[in-house]
Amino acid sequence: MKTPELPPFDHQPVKYSGPSADEVLRLRKQFLNPGIFMYYKKPLMMVEGKMQYVWDETGRRYLDALGGIVTVSVGHCHPGVVEAARRQNELLQHSTTIYLQPNIAEYAQKLAEKMPGDLKVCYFVNSGSEANDLALLMARAYTGNYDVIALRNAYHGGNALTMGLTSHRTWKFNVPHSFGVHHAITPDPYRGLWGRDDAHAGNKYAADVQNLIDFATSGQVAAFIAESIQGVGGCVVFPDGYLKNAYEHVRAAGGICIADEVQAGFGRTGTHYWGFETQGVIPDIVTMAKGIGNGCPLGAVVTTPKIAATLAARTHFNTFGGNPVVCAQGKAVLEVIDREKLQQNSLTIGNHLLAGLNDLKQKHNIIGDVRGKGLMLGIELVKDRTSKEPAKEECAQILESCKEMGLLLGKGGLWGQTIRFSPPMCVNIADADFLLEVLDHALARL
Ligand SMILES: Cc1ncc(COP(=O)(O)O)c(C=O)c1O
């Protein structure tokens, strides 16, 4: 079999002259916490990025089909984003919210304009974990209630509070956490009780939220939080009607609804700007990070004026949240998504990829499920389609083979059994065909 070739791309990487990958690995082992993990048996060192591609220290190019980790929304070092950050870096790098600064105010207005309903007030933070932590604080302060319902198979962060929301043993340390958090069953049409052939699956899964309210809480809850599509959990797309029904149960119990758009937002699902819109709901709080800044440390909590007002009961401060440089970058990202019609591109390329992945499923029995929306896609690998035993080792092997052929992918799911595709939204058809061809080769090598 001839190894697939990357589509041509007009960019000459700078000749790398820094420390070798071995030296960087040595420094990392000695001076960085061993808890921070790496992909690949022979770790990849990235030294340059341009749009959908990255280069290693030898000048070898890769298609970044994981998009950082769903962080690079509009393209590595997108010229519009780089220029906005450069201009602001030269003018004023740092200021906090104790002074007036135009960027944070203008950016908040632009972001609010993208939101439906009454979701018009922003609070900027530095990460997704911080955003979810703050959203929970607001929900509890606003409702006067304590209990929170999250979903199994969720990932909402790794700090003390969000580790409690996150629901995979892999990410949970054996320390006290999760106070007041209850996890409803995952509305997973592939592994769950009700599949895609059940038109009422959304309803049925949402009934577990009501069940938790009745049997695990006082009957009054502070919040329900869910990713609009579960990312780290392996690109799990909920059945139609799930969020609508779950939101109804939660609101009837005095709670508010939080949508975690850290991965699914900013046009990635293709059909909609926000992932929750694919379920026909409007949340009370939306949390964002990753793609919001195309890779810079920026997160946001957007909510209604009424909910936002509860934070004024005390003083709340975040030193770096909404600093002038990240706000300039975030504003540029919003502009690029619109100007370059990247939501539409996510739909076009995403549908092309989805069709190609479904074709691969016909050919390779190890693919148990193909799913996702736009450029948030996944394939779940199983040793056997009936038992659905997770094909964990094979998944890792596929990632290694694809890397050897110049394609970077992600994995997800409790057992690391799902391959994830979330490239920068600027990818084209030639990239998608390259991805499918490489994947086909890697599957054939198993
Ligand atoms: C859906 C979701 N929410 C929250 C987070 C946490 O974001 P961060 O790593 O920026 O704290 C992540 C990170 O992967 C995520 O995928």
Short mmCIF file of C-alpha atoms and ligand atoms in Angstrom, two decimals:
data_model
loop_
_atom_site.label_atom_id
_atom_site.label_comp_id
_atom_site.label_asym_id
_atom_site.label_seq_id
_atom_site.Cartn_x
_atom_site.Cartn_y
_atom_site.Cartn_z
CA MET A 1 0.00 0.00 0.00
CA LYS A 2 1.32 3.44 -0.93
CA THR A 3 1.54 5.79 2.06
CA PRO A 4 -0.94 8.66 1.65
CA GLU A 5 0.54 12.09 0.97
CA LEU A 6 -0.41 15.25 2.81
CA PRO A 7 -2.17 17.79 0.60
CA PRO A 8 0.21 20.51 -0.66
CA PHE A 9 0.51 23.59 1.56
CA ASP A 10 2.40 26.77 0.86
CA HIS A 11 4.36 27.43 4.04
CA GLN A 12 8.04 27.05 4.77
CA PRO A 13 8.68 26.34 8.45
CA VAL A 14 11.52 28.19 10.18
CA LYS A 15 14.62 26.02 10.60
CA TYR A 16 14.55 24.78 14.17
CA SER A 17 17.67 25.43 16.23
CA GLY A 18 16.51 24.76 19.80
CA PRO A 19 17.18 21.80 22.11
CA SER A 20 16.61 18.28 20.74
CA ALA A 21 13.42 16.37 21.53
CA ASP A 22 15.47 14.01 23.75
CA GLU A 23 16.83 16.95 25.71
CA VAL A 24 13.36 18.47 26.10
CA LEU A 25 12.08 15.11 27.30
CA ARG A 26 14.91 14.90 29.82
CA LEU A 27 14.15 18.41 31.14
CA ARG A 28 10.48 17.59 31.31
CA LYS A 29 11.10 14.42 33.28
CA GLN A 30 13.33 16.24 35.71
CA PHE A 31 11.51 19.53 36.16
CA LEU A 32 7.84 18.99 35.33
CA ASN A 33 5.29 17.12 37.36
CA PRO A 34 5.04 13.48 36.22
CA GLY A 35 1.24 13.75 36.34
CA ILE A 36 1.20 15.65 33.06
CA PHE A 37 0.90 12.95 30.46
CA MET A 38 1.91 12.69 26.82
CA TYR A 39 0.52 11.03 23.71
CA TYR A 40 2.65 8.55 21.72
CA LYS A 41 5.39 6.06 22.62
CA LYS A 42 7.93 8.44 21.10
CA PRO A 43 6.56 11.83 22.12
CA LEU A 44 6.04 14.36 19.37
CA MET A 45 7.70 17.76 19.70
CA MET A 46 5.80 20.55 17.97
CA VAL A 47 7.77 23.66 17.11
CA GLU A 48 5.59 25.46 14.60
CA GLY A 49 1.97 25.66 13.49
CA LYS A 50 0.13 27.21 10.58
CA MET A 51 -3.62 26.82 10.10
CA GLN A 52 -4.51 23.09 10.15
CA TYR A 53 -0.87 21.91 10.18
CA VAL A 54 1.96 21.63 12.71
CA TRP A 55 5.66 20.88 12.23
CA ASP A 56 8.08 18.94 14.40
CA GLU A 57 11.71 19.90 15.01
CA THR A 58 12.87 18.02 11.90
CA GLY A 59 10.58 20.08 9.66
CA ARG A 60 8.08 17.26 9.22
CA ARG A 61 4.49 18.38 8.70
CA TYR A 62 1.38 16.83 10.33
CA LEU A 63 -2.34 17.41 9.88
CA ASP A 64 -3.58 18.40 13.33
CA ALA A 65 -6.92 16.64 13.29
CA LEU A 66 -7.29 17.09 17.06
CA GLY A 67 -6.86 20.88 16.74
CA GLY A 68 -4.58 21.27 19.78
CA ILE A 69 -7.13 19.61 22.03
CA VAL A 70 -10.19 21.11 20.36
CA THR A 71 -8.56 24.44 21.21
CA VAL A 72 -7.39 25.65 17.82
CA SER A 73 -10.71 26.72 16.35
CA VAL A 74 -9.75 28.90 13.38
CA GLY A 75 -6.23 27.63 12.63
CA HIS A 76 -2.78 27.60 14.23
CA CYS A 77 -1.26 31.10 14.18
CA HIS A 78 -4.14 32.42 12.10
CA PRO A 79 -2.82 35.74 10.70
CA GLY A 80 -5.90 37.72 11.84
CA VAL A 81 -5.61 36.41 15.39
CA VAL A 82 -1.82 36.80 15.55
CA GLU A 83 -2.06 40.40 14.34
CA ALA A 84 -4.75 41.31 16.89
CA ALA A 85 -2.64 39.86 19.73
CA ARG A 86 0.55 41.51 18.42
CA ARG A 87 -1.03 44.96 18.23
CA GLN A 88 -2.36 44.69 21.77
CA ASN A 89 0.91 43.22 23.11
CA GLU A 90 2.74 46.30 21.87
CA LEU A 91 0.21 48.71 23.35
CA LEU A 92 -0.72 47.39 26.80
CA GLN A 93 -0.12 43.79 27.82
CA HIS A 94 -1.69 43.80 31.21
CA SER A 95 -4.48 45.54 32.97
CA THR A 96 -7.14 44.20 35.30
CA THR A 97 -10.83 44.88 35.73
CA ILE A 98 -10.16 47.53 38.39
CA TYR A 99 -9.55 49.95 35.49
CA LEU A 100 -11.52 50.68 32.37
CA GLN A 101 -10.08 48.96 29.30
CA PRO A 102 -11.80 49.01 25.91
CA ASN A 103 -11.05 45.44 24.79
CA ILE A 104 -12.91 43.59 27.54
CA ALA A 105 -16.00 45.77 27.13
CA GLU A 106 -16.08 45.59 23.34
CA TYR A 107 -15.38 41.88 23.34
CA ALA A 108 -18.14 41.21 25.90
CA GLN A 109 -20.58 43.06 23.64
CA LYS A 110 -19.54 41.04 20.57
CA LEU A 111 -19.77 37.74 22.45
CA ALA A 112 -23.17 38.65 23.92
CA GLU A 113 -24.41 39.41 20.39
CA LYS A 114 -23.72 35.79 19.51
CA MET A 115 -25.91 34.50 22.33
CA PRO A 116 -29.64 33.75 22.17
CA GLY A 117 -32.30 34.92 24.60
CA ASP A 118 -31.34 36.84 27.67
CA LEU A 119 -27.76 35.48 27.82
CA LYS A 120 -26.07 38.86 27.69
CA VAL A 121 -23.66 39.25 30.62
CA CYS A 122 -20.08 37.91 30.47
CA TYR A 123 -17.44 37.12 33.06
CA PHE A 124 -14.03 36.25 31.64
CA VAL A 125 -11.70 33.71 33.24
CA ASN A 126 -8.61 31.76 32.16
CA SER A 127 -9.79 28.21 31.54
CA GLY A 128 -12.72 25.85 31.23
CA SER A 129 -12.31 24.58 34.79
CA GLU A 130 -12.46 28.13 36.12
CA ALA A 131 -15.53 28.87 34.00
CA ASN A 132 -17.42 25.83 35.34
CA ASP A 133 -16.31 26.55 38.89
CA LEU A 134 -17.70 30.08 38.63
CA ALA A 135 -20.90 28.91 36.93
CA LEU A 136 -21.58 26.61 39.85
CA LEU A 137 -20.96 29.38 42.34
CA MET A 138 -23.44 31.61 40.49
CA ALA A 139 -26.03 28.83 40.30
CA ARG A 140 -25.81 28.12 44.02
CA ALA A 141 -25.81 31.81 44.96
CA TYR A 142 -28.76 32.54 42.67
CA THR A 143 -31.00 29.62 43.61
CA GLY A 144 -30.06 29.31 47.26
CA ASN A 145 -29.87 25.57 46.58
CA TYR A 146 -26.88 23.28 46.83
CA ASP A 147 -27.37 20.04 44.89
CA VAL A 148 -26.08 19.79 41.35
CA ILE A 149 -26.83 17.22 38.69
CA ALA A 150 -24.10 16.38 36.20
CA LEU A 151 -23.84 13.47 33.78
CA ARG A 152 -21.81 10.30 33.94
CA ASN A 153 -19.05 10.22 31.32
CA ALA A 154 -18.73 14.02 31.62
CA TYR A 155 -15.57 16.10 31.69
CA HIS A 156 -15.86 19.58 33.17
CA GLY A 157 -12.34 20.18 34.49
CA GLY A 158 -9.75 19.09 36.99
CA ASN A 159 -9.77 21.64 39.82
CA ALA A 160 -11.26 20.76 43.19
CA LEU A 161 -14.83 21.64 42.32
CA THR A 162 -14.98 20.56 38.70
CA MET A 163 -13.29 17.23 39.45
CA GLY A 164 -16.51 16.54 41.32
CA LEU A 165 -18.53 17.23 38.18
CA THR A 166 -16.21 15.20 35.99
CA SER A 167 -17.31 11.61 35.88
CA HIS A 168 -14.57 9.21 34.86
CA ARG A 169 -12.50 7.39 37.45
CA THR A 170 -9.44 8.24 35.35
CA TRP A 171 -9.64 11.95 36.23
CA LYS A 172 -10.86 11.68 39.82
CA PHE A 173 -8.35 11.58 42.65
CA ASN A 174 -9.14 9.72 45.82
CA VAL A 175 -9.73 12.90 47.79
CA PRO A 176 -12.96 14.42 49.09
CA HIS A 177 -14.87 16.01 46.23
CA SER A 178 -18.30 15.92 44.56
CA PHE A 179 -20.18 17.34 47.58
CA GLY A 180 -23.75 17.80 46.49
CA VAL A 181 -23.04 16.49 42.98
CA HIS A 182 -25.16 13.64 41.60
CA HIS A 183 -24.47 12.00 38.27
CA ALA A 184 -27.35 11.01 36.00
CA ILE A 185 -26.93 8.16 33.53
CA THR A 186 -25.24 9.02 30.26
CA PRO A 187 -27.71 9.59 27.44
CA ASP A 188 -25.53 7.47 25.17
CA PRO A 189 -27.46 5.97 22.25
CA TYR A 190 -24.61 3.51 21.50
CA ARG A 191 -23.88 2.04 24.93
CA GLY A 192 -26.94 3.11 26.89
CA LEU A 193 -30.31 1.45 27.46
CA TRP A 194 -32.10 3.20 24.61
CA GLY A 195 -30.63 3.46 21.14
CA ARG A 196 -31.07 5.55 18.01
CA ASP A 197 -34.00 3.38 16.96
CA ASP A 198 -36.03 4.62 19.94
CA ALA A 199 -37.80 7.89 19.15
CA HIS A 200 -38.43 8.47 22.87
CA ALA A 201 -34.86 7.83 24.02
CA GLY A 202 -34.32 11.52 24.92
CA ASN A 203 -37.33 11.45 27.20
CA LYS A 204 -36.36 8.17 28.79
CA TYR A 205 -32.80 9.21 29.61
CA ALA A 206 -34.03 12.54 31.00
CA ALA A 207 -36.33 10.65 33.39
CA ASP A 208 -33.19 9.68 35.31
CA VAL A 209 -32.61 13.36 36.08
CA GLN A 210 -36.07 13.50 37.68
CA ASN A 211 -35.28 10.26 39.48
CA LEU A 212 -32.15 11.80 40.99
CA ILE A 213 -34.04 14.91 42.04
CA ASP A 214 -36.61 12.72 43.78
CA PHE A 215 -34.29 10.19 45.39
CA ALA A 216 -30.95 11.95 45.91
CA THR A 217 -31.81 15.55 46.79
CA SER A 218 -34.23 17.56 48.92
CA GLY A 219 -36.31 18.05 45.79
CA GLN A 220 -34.73 21.43 45.18
CA VAL A 221 -31.54 21.71 43.14
CA ALA A 222 -29.11 24.46 42.21
CA ALA A 223 -28.16 23.35 38.73
CA PHE A 224 -27.90 20.83 35.98
CA ILE A 225 -24.70 20.90 33.92
CA ALA A 226 -23.95 19.06 30.69
CA GLU A 227 -21.61 19.34 27.75
CA SER A 228 -23.69 19.83 24.63
CA ILE A 229 -21.78 16.92 23.08
CA GLN A 230 -19.55 14.96 25.47
CA GLY A 231 -16.00 15.48 24.23
CA VAL A 232 -13.53 13.74 26.52
CA GLY A 233 -16.17 11.05 27.06
CA GLY A 234 -15.75 10.10 23.39
CA CYS A 235 -17.97 12.41 21.32
CA VAL A 236 -21.28 11.25 22.74
CA VAL A 237 -24.23 12.95 21.02
CA PHE A 238 -27.44 12.94 23.06
CA PRO A 239 -30.73 11.76 21.57
CA ASP A 240 -33.12 14.48 20.42
CA GLY A 241 -35.20 15.93 23.20
CA TYR A 242 -32.80 14.94 25.97
CA LEU A 243 -31.75 18.40 27.09
CA LYS A 244 -35.25 19.84 26.62
CA ASN A 245 -36.73 17.25 28.97
CA ALA A 246 -33.85 17.35 31.45
CA TYR A 247 -34.07 21.17 31.60
CA GLU A 248 -37.80 20.97 32.35
CA HIS A 249 -37.23 18.61 35.29
CA VAL A 250 -34.43 20.78 36.68
CA ARG A 251 -36.28 24.07 36.35
CA ALA A 252 -39.34 22.57 38.04
CA ALA A 253 -37.04 21.73 40.98
CA GLY A 254 -35.84 25.34 41.24
CA GLY A 255 -32.56 24.75 39.43
CA ILE A 256 -30.88 26.49 36.55
CA CYS A 257 -29.32 24.87 33.49
CA ILE A 258 -25.67 25.21 32.54
CA ALA A 259 -24.36 24.32 29.08
CA ASP A 260 -20.65 23.55 28.91
CA GLU A 261 -19.68 24.72 25.42
CA VAL A 262 -15.95 24.40 25.98
CA GLN A 263 -15.65 21.98 23.05
CA ALA A 264 -18.91 22.18 21.09
CA GLY A 265 -19.23 25.95 20.78
CA PHE A 266 -18.18 28.56 18.20
CA GLY A 267 -19.63 26.88 15.13
CA ARG A 268 -17.88 23.54 15.48
CA THR A 269 -21.11 21.52 15.20
CA GLY A 270 -21.68 23.08 11.78
CA THR A 271 -25.45 23.45 11.88
CA HIS A 272 -25.42 25.88 14.81
CA TYR A 273 -23.09 28.34 16.48
CA TRP A 274 -23.70 26.76 19.90
CA GLY A 275 -23.95 23.05 20.61
CA PHE A 276 -27.01 23.46 22.87
CA GLU A 277 -28.94 24.86 19.89
CA THR A 278 -28.75 21.42 18.26
CA GLN A 279 -31.01 20.27 21.13
CA GLY A 280 -33.40 23.23 20.82
CA VAL A 281 -32.79 24.65 24.32
CA ILE A 282 -31.60 27.92 25.80
CA PRO A 283 -29.55 27.44 28.98
CA ASP A 284 -29.36 29.89 31.88
CA ILE A 285 -25.57 29.87 31.98
CA VAL A 286 -23.10 28.99 29.23
CA THR A 287 -19.46 28.21 29.94
CA MET A 288 -16.75 28.51 27.27
CA ALA A 289 -13.00 28.00 26.87
CA LYS A 290 -10.61 26.26 24.43
CA GLY A 291 -11.75 27.34 20.93
CA ILE A 292 -12.97 30.71 22.23
CA GLY A 293 -9.41 32.06 22.05
CA ASN A 294 -7.88 29.78 19.39
CA GLY A 295 -5.49 28.44 22.00
CA CYS A 296 -4.87 31.33 24.40
CA PRO A 297 -5.84 31.13 28.09
CA LEU A 298 -9.36 32.49 27.85
CA GLY A 299 -12.63 31.23 29.25
CA ALA A 300 -16.03 32.81 29.80
CA VAL A 301 -19.23 32.46 31.75
CA VAL A 302 -22.18 34.06 30.01
CA THR A 303 -25.52 34.36 31.74
CA THR A 304 -28.60 36.51 32.21
CA PRO A 305 -28.45 39.91 33.97
CA LYS A 306 -30.51 38.49 36.85
CA ILE A 307 -28.21 35.53 37.53
CA ALA A 308 -25.10 37.64 36.97
CA ALA A 309 -26.28 40.12 39.61
CA THR A 310 -25.90 37.52 42.39
CA LEU A 311 -22.13 37.77 42.10
CA ALA A 312 -22.32 41.38 43.30
CA ALA A 313 -23.37 40.14 46.76
CA ARG A 314 -19.66 39.79 47.53
CA THR A 315 -16.48 40.96 45.83
CA HIS A 316 -15.30 38.67 43.07
CA PHE A 317 -12.01 39.11 41.30
CA ASN A 318 -9.93 37.26 38.72
CA THR A 319 -6.50 38.81 38.12
CA PHE A 320 -5.90 37.67 34.55
CA GLY A 321 -9.50 37.07 33.47
CA GLY A 322 -10.32 39.22 30.44
CA ASN A 323 -6.89 40.78 30.11
CA PRO A 324 -6.42 43.08 27.08
CA VAL A 325 -4.43 40.60 24.98
CA VAL A 326 -6.74 37.59 25.28
CA CYS A 327 -9.77 39.80 24.70
CA ALA A 328 -8.21 41.14 21.49
CA GLN A 329 -7.55 37.55 20.47
CA GLY A 330 -11.06 36.38 21.39
CA LYS A 331 -12.62 39.22 19.40
CA ALA A 332 -10.48 38.36 16.38
CA VAL A 333 -11.64 34.72 16.63
CA LEU A 334 -15.30 35.76 16.47
CA GLU A 335 -14.54 37.90 13.41
CA VAL A 336 -12.59 35.17 11.62
CA ILE A 337 -15.34 32.57 12.19
CA ASP A 338 -17.85 34.88 10.49
CA ARG A 339 -15.58 36.32 7.79
CA GLU A 340 -14.26 32.93 6.68
CA LYS A 341 -17.62 31.17 7.11
CA LEU A 342 -16.03 28.53 9.31
CA GLN A 343 -19.30 27.26 10.76
CA GLN A 344 -20.44 26.47 7.22
CA ASN A 345 -17.07 24.86 6.50
CA SER A 346 -17.45 22.70 9.63
CA LEU A 347 -20.73 21.45 8.26
CA THR A 348 -19.46 20.78 4.73
CA ILE A 349 -16.21 19.08 5.71
CA GLY A 350 -17.80 17.41 8.72
CA ASN A 351 -20.50 15.80 6.57
CA HIS A 352 -17.86 14.65 4.07
CA LEU A 353 -15.83 13.09 6.90
CA LEU A 354 -18.89 11.52 8.48
CA ALA A 355 -19.83 9.83 5.18
CA GLY A 356 -16.23 8.61 4.76
CA LEU A 357 -16.12 7.27 8.32
CA ASN A 358 -19.38 5.42 7.74
CA ASP A 359 -17.83 3.85 4.62
CA LEU A 360 -14.85 2.75 6.73
CA LYS A 361 -17.30 1.19 9.19
CA GLN A 362 -18.59 -1.03 6.39
CA LYS A 363 -15.05 -2.19 5.71
CA HIS A 364 -13.61 -2.55 9.23
CA ASN A 365 -15.56 -4.52 11.84
CA ILE A 366 -13.60 -2.94 14.65
CA ILE A 367 -15.55 0.31 14.15
CA GLY A 368 -18.60 -0.15 16.35
CA ASP A 369 -20.04 3.34 16.04
CA VAL A 370 -19.58 6.50 13.99
CA ARG A 371 -21.00 9.70 15.42
CA GLY A 372 -20.78 13.42 15.90
CA LYS A 373 -21.76 16.69 14.34
CA GLY A 374 -19.79 19.04 12.11
CA LEU A 375 -16.12 18.87 13.04
CA MET A 376 -16.71 17.17 16.37
CA LEU A 377 -16.66 13.53 15.30
CA GLY A 378 -15.70 10.18 16.76
CA ILE A 379 -15.50 6.48 16.00
CA GLU A 380 -15.79 3.97 18.81
CA LEU A 381 -13.66 0.86 18.42
CA VAL A 382 -14.87 -2.48 19.76
CA LYS A 383 -13.38 -5.95 19.74
CA ASP A 384 -16.79 -7.35 18.91
CA ARG A 385 -19.87 -5.53 17.67
CA THR A 386 -22.23 -7.58 19.82
CA SER A 387 -20.39 -7.51 23.16
CA LYS A 388 -19.07 -3.97 22.45
CA GLU A 389 -15.92 -4.80 24.39
CA PRO A 390 -13.81 -1.63 24.12
CA ALA A 391 -10.83 -1.99 21.74
CA LYS A 392 -8.51 0.09 23.87
CA GLU A 393 -5.14 -1.24 22.68
CA GLU A 394 -6.19 -1.09 19.05
CA CYS A 395 -7.24 2.52 19.49
CA ALA A 396 -3.80 3.40 20.85
CA GLN A 397 -2.20 1.50 17.96
CA ILE A 398 -4.26 3.44 15.40
CA LEU A 399 -3.11 6.72 16.92
CA GLU A 400 0.54 5.59 16.66
CA SER A 401 0.19 4.44 13.02
CA CYS A 402 -1.62 7.63 12.00
CA LYS A 403 1.09 9.76 13.58
CA GLU A 404 3.71 7.82 11.60
CA MET A 405 1.76 8.75 8.46
CA GLY A 406 1.49 12.46 9.39
CA LEU A 407 -1.93 12.57 11.01
CA LEU A 408 -2.59 13.60 14.61
CA LEU A 409 -5.80 12.36 16.22
CA GLY A 410 -7.35 12.33 19.67
CA LYS A 411 -8.90 9.66 21.80
CA GLY A 412 -11.67 9.65 24.36
CA GLY A 413 -14.03 7.48 26.35
CA LEU A 414 -13.50 5.84 29.73
CA TRP A 415 -11.29 3.13 28.22
CA GLY A 416 -9.65 5.33 25.56
CA GLN A 417 -11.65 3.39 22.97
CA THR A 418 -12.93 6.25 20.85
CA ILE A 419 -10.92 8.06 18.19
CA ARG A 420 -11.77 11.74 18.02
CA PHE A 421 -11.64 14.15 15.10
CA SER A 422 -11.81 17.87 15.86
CA PRO A 423 -9.46 19.68 13.47
CA PRO A 424 -9.26 23.46 13.18
CA MET A 425 -12.38 24.59 11.33
CA CYS A 426 -10.30 25.77 8.36
CA VAL A 427 -9.62 22.21 7.08
CA ASN A 428 -10.55 21.41 3.50
CA ILE A 429 -11.79 18.44 1.50
CA ALA A 430 -8.25 17.35 0.58
CA ASP A 431 -7.37 17.20 4.29
CA ALA A 432 -10.49 15.17 5.00
CA ASP A 433 -9.63 12.71 2.21
CA PHE A 434 -6.07 12.42 3.51
CA LEU A 435 -7.42 11.71 7.00
CA LEU A 436 -9.75 9.00 5.71
CA GLU A 437 -7.05 7.37 3.61
CA VAL A 438 -4.55 7.33 6.49
CA LEU A 439 -7.15 5.94 8.85
CA ASP A 440 -8.05 3.22 6.36
CA HIS A 441 -4.36 2.22 6.16
CA ALA A 442 -4.00 2.24 9.95
CA LEU A 443 -7.11 0.09 10.40
CA ALA A 444 -5.87 -2.35 7.78
CA ARG A 445 -2.54 -2.68 9.65
CA LEU A 446 -4.17 -3.87 12.90
C1 LIG B 1 -16.11 20.13 28.06
C2 LIG B 1 -14.96 20.63 28.87
N1 LIG B 1 -15.19 21.44 29.91
C3 LIG B 1 -14.19 21.91 30.68
C4 LIG B 1 -12.89 21.56 30.42
C5 LIG B 1 -11.80 22.08 31.29
O1 LIG B 1 -11.09 23.05 30.61
P1 LIG B 1 -9.60 23.46 31.07
O2 LIG B 1 -8.70 22.32 30.77
O3 LIG B 1 -9.34 24.70 30.24
O4 LIG B 1 -9.67 23.79 32.52
C6 LIG B 1 -12.60 20.74 29.34
C7 LIG B 1 -11.20 20.35 29.04
O5 LIG B 1 -10.92 19.44 28.30
C8 LIG B 1 -13.66 20.25 28.55
O6 LIG B 1 -13.43 19.43 27.51
#
